[in-house]
Amino acid sequence: MPLPSDRSPDPVSDVMRWGAFSCALVPFVLIISGVSWTGAAGTAAGLAAVTCACRALLRQSERTAARIRVRETGRHRDQRAYMGTTAQGGGRHSEGRTPVD
């Protein structure tokens, strides 16, 4: 199990590097094992398309997670996590009128 200091700062890039490596390695192995060049090229194109789609989905997931983190951080401004009405706003408004006794 990797230590926290061993983690990559950008895990998506690591996944993409392995995907690119696979896109190059699989056709090479297919050609060596006797598959036609056309079949290996088709396999490489399919793997590249899947890798690009996965990259797009991973990046979209990262952006969504970042937006949620920002939204959650902005929502908890008070250290005591008060989310109710405050002096700055919220609560009921009496449209500028005050109660009369």
JSON list of C-alpha atoms in Angstrom, two decimals:
[
{"chain": "A", "resi": 1, "resn": "MET", "atom": "CA", "xyz": [0.00, 0.00, 0.00]},
{"chain": "A", "resi": 2, "resn": "PRO", "atom": "CA", "xyz": [1.53, 3.34, -1.00]},
{"chain": "A", "resi": 3, "resn": "LEU", "atom": "CA", "xyz": [2.26, 5.88, 1.65]},
{"chain": "A", "resi": 4, "resn": "PRO", "atom": "CA", "xyz": [0.47, 9.24, 1.40]},
{"chain": "A", "resi": 5, "resn": "SER", "atom": "CA", "xyz": [3.75, 10.85, 0.32]},
{"chain": "A", "resi": 6, "resn": "ASP", "atom": "CA", "xyz": [4.03, 8.32, -2.54]},
{"chain": "A", "resi": 7, "resn": "ARG", "atom": "CA", "xyz": [0.73, 9.35, -4.11]},
{"chain": "A", "resi": 8, "resn": "SER", "atom": "CA", "xyz": [0.82, 11.10, -7.42]},
{"chain": "A", "resi": 9, "resn": "PRO", "atom": "CA", "xyz": [-0.35, 14.72, -7.48]},
{"chain": "A", "resi": 10, "resn": "ASP", "atom": "CA", "xyz": [-2.40, 13.93, -10.60]},
{"chain": "A", "resi": 11, "resn": "PRO", "atom": "CA", "xyz": [-3.76, 10.35, -10.57]},
{"chain": "A", "resi": 12, "resn": "VAL", "atom": "CA", "xyz": [-5.71, 10.89, -13.80]},
{"chain": "A", "resi": 13, "resn": "SER", "atom": "CA", "xyz": [-2.46, 11.52, -15.66]},
{"chain": "A", "resi": 14, "resn": "ASP", "atom": "CA", "xyz": [-1.08, 8.27, -14.25]},
{"chain": "A", "resi": 15, "resn": "VAL", "atom": "CA", "xyz": [-4.11, 6.37, -15.50]},
{"chain": "A", "resi": 16, "resn": "MET", "atom": "CA", "xyz": [-3.77, 8.01, -18.91]},
{"chain": "A", "resi": 17, "resn": "ARG", "atom": "CA", "xyz": [-0.09, 7.04, -19.12]},
{"chain": "A", "resi": 18, "resn": "TRP", "atom": "CA", "xyz": [-0.99, 3.42, -18.47]},
{"chain": "A", "resi": 19, "resn": "GLY", "atom": "CA", "xyz": [-3.77, 3.67, -21.06]},
{"chain": "A", "resi": 20, "resn": "ALA", "atom": "CA", "xyz": [-1.36, 5.04, -23.67]},
{"chain": "A", "resi": 21, "resn": "PHE", "atom": "CA", "xyz": [1.12, 2.30, -22.80]},
{"chain": "A", "resi": 22, "resn": "SER", "atom": "CA", "xyz": [-1.60, -0.31, -23.33]},
{"chain": "A", "resi": 23, "resn": "CYS", "atom": "CA", "xyz": [-2.60, 1.30, -26.64]},
{"chain": "A", "resi": 24, "resn": "ALA", "atom": "CA", "xyz": [0.98, 0.76, -27.82]},
{"chain": "A", "resi": 25, "resn": "LEU", "atom": "CA", "xyz": [1.66, -2.62, -26.21]},
{"chain": "A", "resi": 26, "resn": "VAL", "atom": "CA", "xyz": [-1.49, -4.53, -27.19]},
{"chain": "A", "resi": 27, "resn": "PRO", "atom": "CA", "xyz": [-1.12, -4.09, -30.98]},
{"chain": "A", "resi": 28, "resn": "PHE", "atom": "CA", "xyz": [2.57, -4.98, -30.72]},
{"chain": "A", "resi": 29, "resn": "VAL", "atom": "CA", "xyz": [1.71, -8.23, -28.91]},
{"chain": "A", "resi": 30, "resn": "LEU", "atom": "CA", "xyz": [-1.05, -8.96, -31.43]},
{"chain": "A", "resi": 31, "resn": "ILE", "atom": "CA", "xyz": [1.33, -8.55, -34.37]},
{"chain": "A", "resi": 32, "resn": "ILE", "atom": "CA", "xyz": [3.91, -10.81, -32.72]},
{"chain": "A", "resi": 33, "resn": "SER", "atom": "CA", "xyz": [1.26, -13.46, -32.07]},
{"chain": "A", "resi": 34, "resn": "GLY", "atom": "CA", "xyz": [0.26, -13.52, -35.73]},
{"chain": "A", "resi": 35, "resn": "VAL", "atom": "CA", "xyz": [-2.73, -11.19, -36.04]},
{"chain": "A", "resi": 36, "resn": "SER", "atom": "CA", "xyz": [-2.86, -9.12, -39.21]},
{"chain": "A", "resi": 37, "resn": "TRP", "atom": "CA", "xyz": [-1.61, -5.53, -39.27]},
{"chain": "A", "resi": 38, "resn": "THR", "atom": "CA", "xyz": [-5.14, -4.37, -40.03]},
{"chain": "A", "resi": 39, "resn": "GLY", "atom": "CA", "xyz": [-6.55, -6.17, -37.01]},
{"chain": "A", "resi": 40, "resn": "ALA", "atom": "CA", "xyz": [-3.83, -4.75, -34.76]},
{"chain": "A", "resi": 41, "resn": "ALA", "atom": "CA", "xyz": [-4.41, -1.24, -36.12]},
{"chain": "A", "resi": 42, "resn": "GLY", "atom": "CA", "xyz": [-8.16, -1.58, -35.53]},
{"chain": "A", "resi": 43, "resn": "THR", "atom": "CA", "xyz": [-7.51, -2.74, -31.98]},
{"chain": "A", "resi": 44, "resn": "ALA", "atom": "CA", "xyz": [-5.16, 0.19, -31.39]},
{"chain": "A", "resi": 45, "resn": "ALA", "atom": "CA", "xyz": [-7.77, 2.64, -32.70]},
{"chain": "A", "resi": 46, "resn": "GLY", "atom": "CA", "xyz": [-10.46, 1.12, -30.47]},
{"chain": "A", "resi": 47, "resn": "LEU", "atom": "CA", "xyz": [-8.23, 1.24, -27.40]},
{"chain": "A", "resi": 48, "resn": "ALA", "atom": "CA", "xyz": [-7.29, 4.84, -28.15]},
{"chain": "A", "resi": 49, "resn": "ALA", "atom": "CA", "xyz": [-10.97, 5.81, -28.45]},
{"chain": "A", "resi": 50, "resn": "VAL", "atom": "CA", "xyz": [-11.82, 4.13, -25.15]},
{"chain": "A", "resi": 51, "resn": "THR", "atom": "CA", "xyz": [-8.82, 5.74, -23.45]},
{"chain": "A", "resi": 52, "resn": "CYS", "atom": "CA", "xyz": [-9.83, 9.21, -24.68]},
{"chain": "A", "resi": 53, "resn": "ALA", "atom": "CA", "xyz": [-13.42, 8.69, -23.54]},
{"chain": "A", "resi": 54, "resn": "CYS", "atom": "CA", "xyz": [-12.23, 7.56, -20.10]},
{"chain": "A", "resi": 55, "resn": "ARG", "atom": "CA", "xyz": [-9.95, 10.58, -19.85]},
{"chain": "A", "resi": 56, "resn": "ALA", "atom": "CA", "xyz": [-12.83, 12.92, -20.64]},
{"chain": "A", "resi": 57, "resn": "LEU", "atom": "CA", "xyz": [-15.06, 11.24, -18.05]},
{"chain": "A", "resi": 58, "resn": "LEU", "atom": "CA", "xyz": [-12.34, 11.34, -15.38]},
{"chain": "A", "resi": 59, "resn": "ARG", "atom": "CA", "xyz": [-11.65, 15.04, -15.98]},
{"chain": "A", "resi": 60, "resn": "GLN", "atom": "CA", "xyz": [-15.38, 15.80, -15.86]},
{"chain": "A", "resi": 61, "resn": "SER", "atom": "CA", "xyz": [-15.60, 13.91, -12.57]},
{"chain": "A", "resi": 62, "resn": "GLU", "atom": "CA", "xyz": [-12.69, 15.94, -11.17]},
{"chain": "A", "resi": 63, "resn": "ARG", "atom": "CA", "xyz": [-14.34, 19.22, -12.18]},
{"chain": "A", "resi": 64, "resn": "THR", "atom": "CA", "xyz": [-17.64, 18.17, -10.62]},
{"chain": "A", "resi": 65, "resn": "ALA", "atom": "CA", "xyz": [-15.93, 17.15, -7.37]},
{"chain": "A", "resi": 66, "resn": "ALA", "atom": "CA", "xyz": [-14.04, 20.46, -7.26]},
{"chain": "A", "resi": 67, "resn": "ARG", "atom": "CA", "xyz": [-17.28, 22.40, -7.76]},
{"chain": "A", "resi": 68, "resn": "ILE", "atom": "CA", "xyz": [-18.95, 20.46, -4.94]},
{"chain": "A", "resi": 69, "resn": "ARG", "atom": "CA", "xyz": [-15.98, 21.13, -2.63]},
{"chain": "A", "resi": 70, "resn": "VAL", "atom": "CA", "xyz": [-16.13, 24.86, -3.41]},
{"chain": "A", "resi": 71, "resn": "ARG", "atom": "CA", "xyz": [-19.88, 24.94, -2.89]},
{"chain": "A", "resi": 72, "resn": "GLU", "atom": "CA", "xyz": [-19.62, 23.10, 0.44]},
{"chain": "A", "resi": 73, "resn": "THR", "atom": "CA", "xyz": [-16.76, 25.31, 1.63]},
{"chain": "A", "resi": 74, "resn": "GLY", "atom": "CA", "xyz": [-18.68, 28.46, 0.74]},
{"chain": "A", "resi": 75, "resn": "ARG", "atom": "CA", "xyz": [-21.76, 27.22, 2.54]},
{"chain": "A", "resi": 76, "resn": "HIS", "atom": "CA", "xyz": [-19.96, 26.74, 5.88]},
{"chain": "A", "resi": 77, "resn": "ARG", "atom": "CA", "xyz": [-18.58, 30.22, 6.52]},
{"chain": "A", "resi": 78, "resn": "ASP", "atom": "CA", "xyz": [-19.20, 30.20, 10.26]},
{"chain": "A", "resi": 79, "resn": "GLN", "atom": "CA", "xyz": [-16.82, 28.02, 12.29]},
{"chain": "A", "resi": 80, "resn": "ARG", "atom": "CA", "xyz": [-19.72, 26.77, 14.36]},
{"chain": "A", "resi": 81, "resn": "ALA", "atom": "CA", "xyz": [-21.49, 25.71, 11.15]},
{"chain": "A", "resi": 82, "resn": "TYR", "atom": "CA", "xyz": [-24.54, 27.90, 11.68]},
{"chain": "A", "resi": 83, "resn": "MET", "atom": "CA", "xyz": [-26.63, 27.74, 8.57]},
{"chain": "A", "resi": 84, "resn": "GLY", "atom": "CA", "xyz": [-29.75, 29.44, 9.88]},
{"chain": "A", "resi": 85, "resn": "THR", "atom": "CA", "xyz": [-30.78, 33.07, 9.65]},
{"chain": "A", "resi": 86, "resn": "THR", "atom": "CA", "xyz": [-28.09, 35.60, 10.42]},
{"chain": "A", "resi": 87, "resn": "ALA", "atom": "CA", "xyz": [-27.83, 39.35, 10.80]},
{"chain": "A", "resi": 88, "resn": "GLN", "atom": "CA", "xyz": [-26.59, 39.54, 7.20]},
{"chain": "A", "resi": 89, "resn": "GLY", "atom": "CA", "xyz": [-29.79, 38.20, 5.70]},
{"chain": "A", "resi": 90, "resn": "GLY", "atom": "CA", "xyz": [-32.26, 35.37, 5.51]},
{"chain": "A", "resi": 91, "resn": "GLY", "atom": "CA", "xyz": [-35.29, 34.75, 7.66]},
{"chain": "A", "resi": 92, "resn": "ARG", "atom": "CA", "xyz": [-38.72, 36.35, 7.32]},
{"chain": "A", "resi": 93, "resn": "HIS", "atom": "CA", "xyz": [-39.16, 39.80, 5.85]},
{"chain": "A", "resi": 94, "resn": "SER", "atom": "CA", "xyz": [-42.05, 42.05, 6.76]},
{"chain": "A", "resi": 95, "resn": "GLU", "atom": "CA", "xyz": [-41.72, 44.18, 3.61]},
{"chain": "A", "resi": 96, "resn": "GLY", "atom": "CA", "xyz": [-40.43, 47.19, 5.52]},
{"chain": "A", "resi": 97, "resn": "ARG", "atom": "CA", "xyz": [-43.34, 47.30, 7.99]},
{"chain": "A", "resi": 98, "resn": "THR", "atom": "CA", "xyz": [-42.99, 46.92, 11.72]},
{"chain": "A", "resi": 99, "resn": "PRO", "atom": "CA", "xyz": [-45.65, 45.56, 14.04]},
{"chain": "A", "resi": 100, "resn": "VAL", "atom": "CA", "xyz": [-47.86, 48.14, 15.69]},
{"chain": "A", "resi": 101, "resn": "ASP", "atom": "CA", "xyz": [-48.86, 47.69, 19.36]}
]
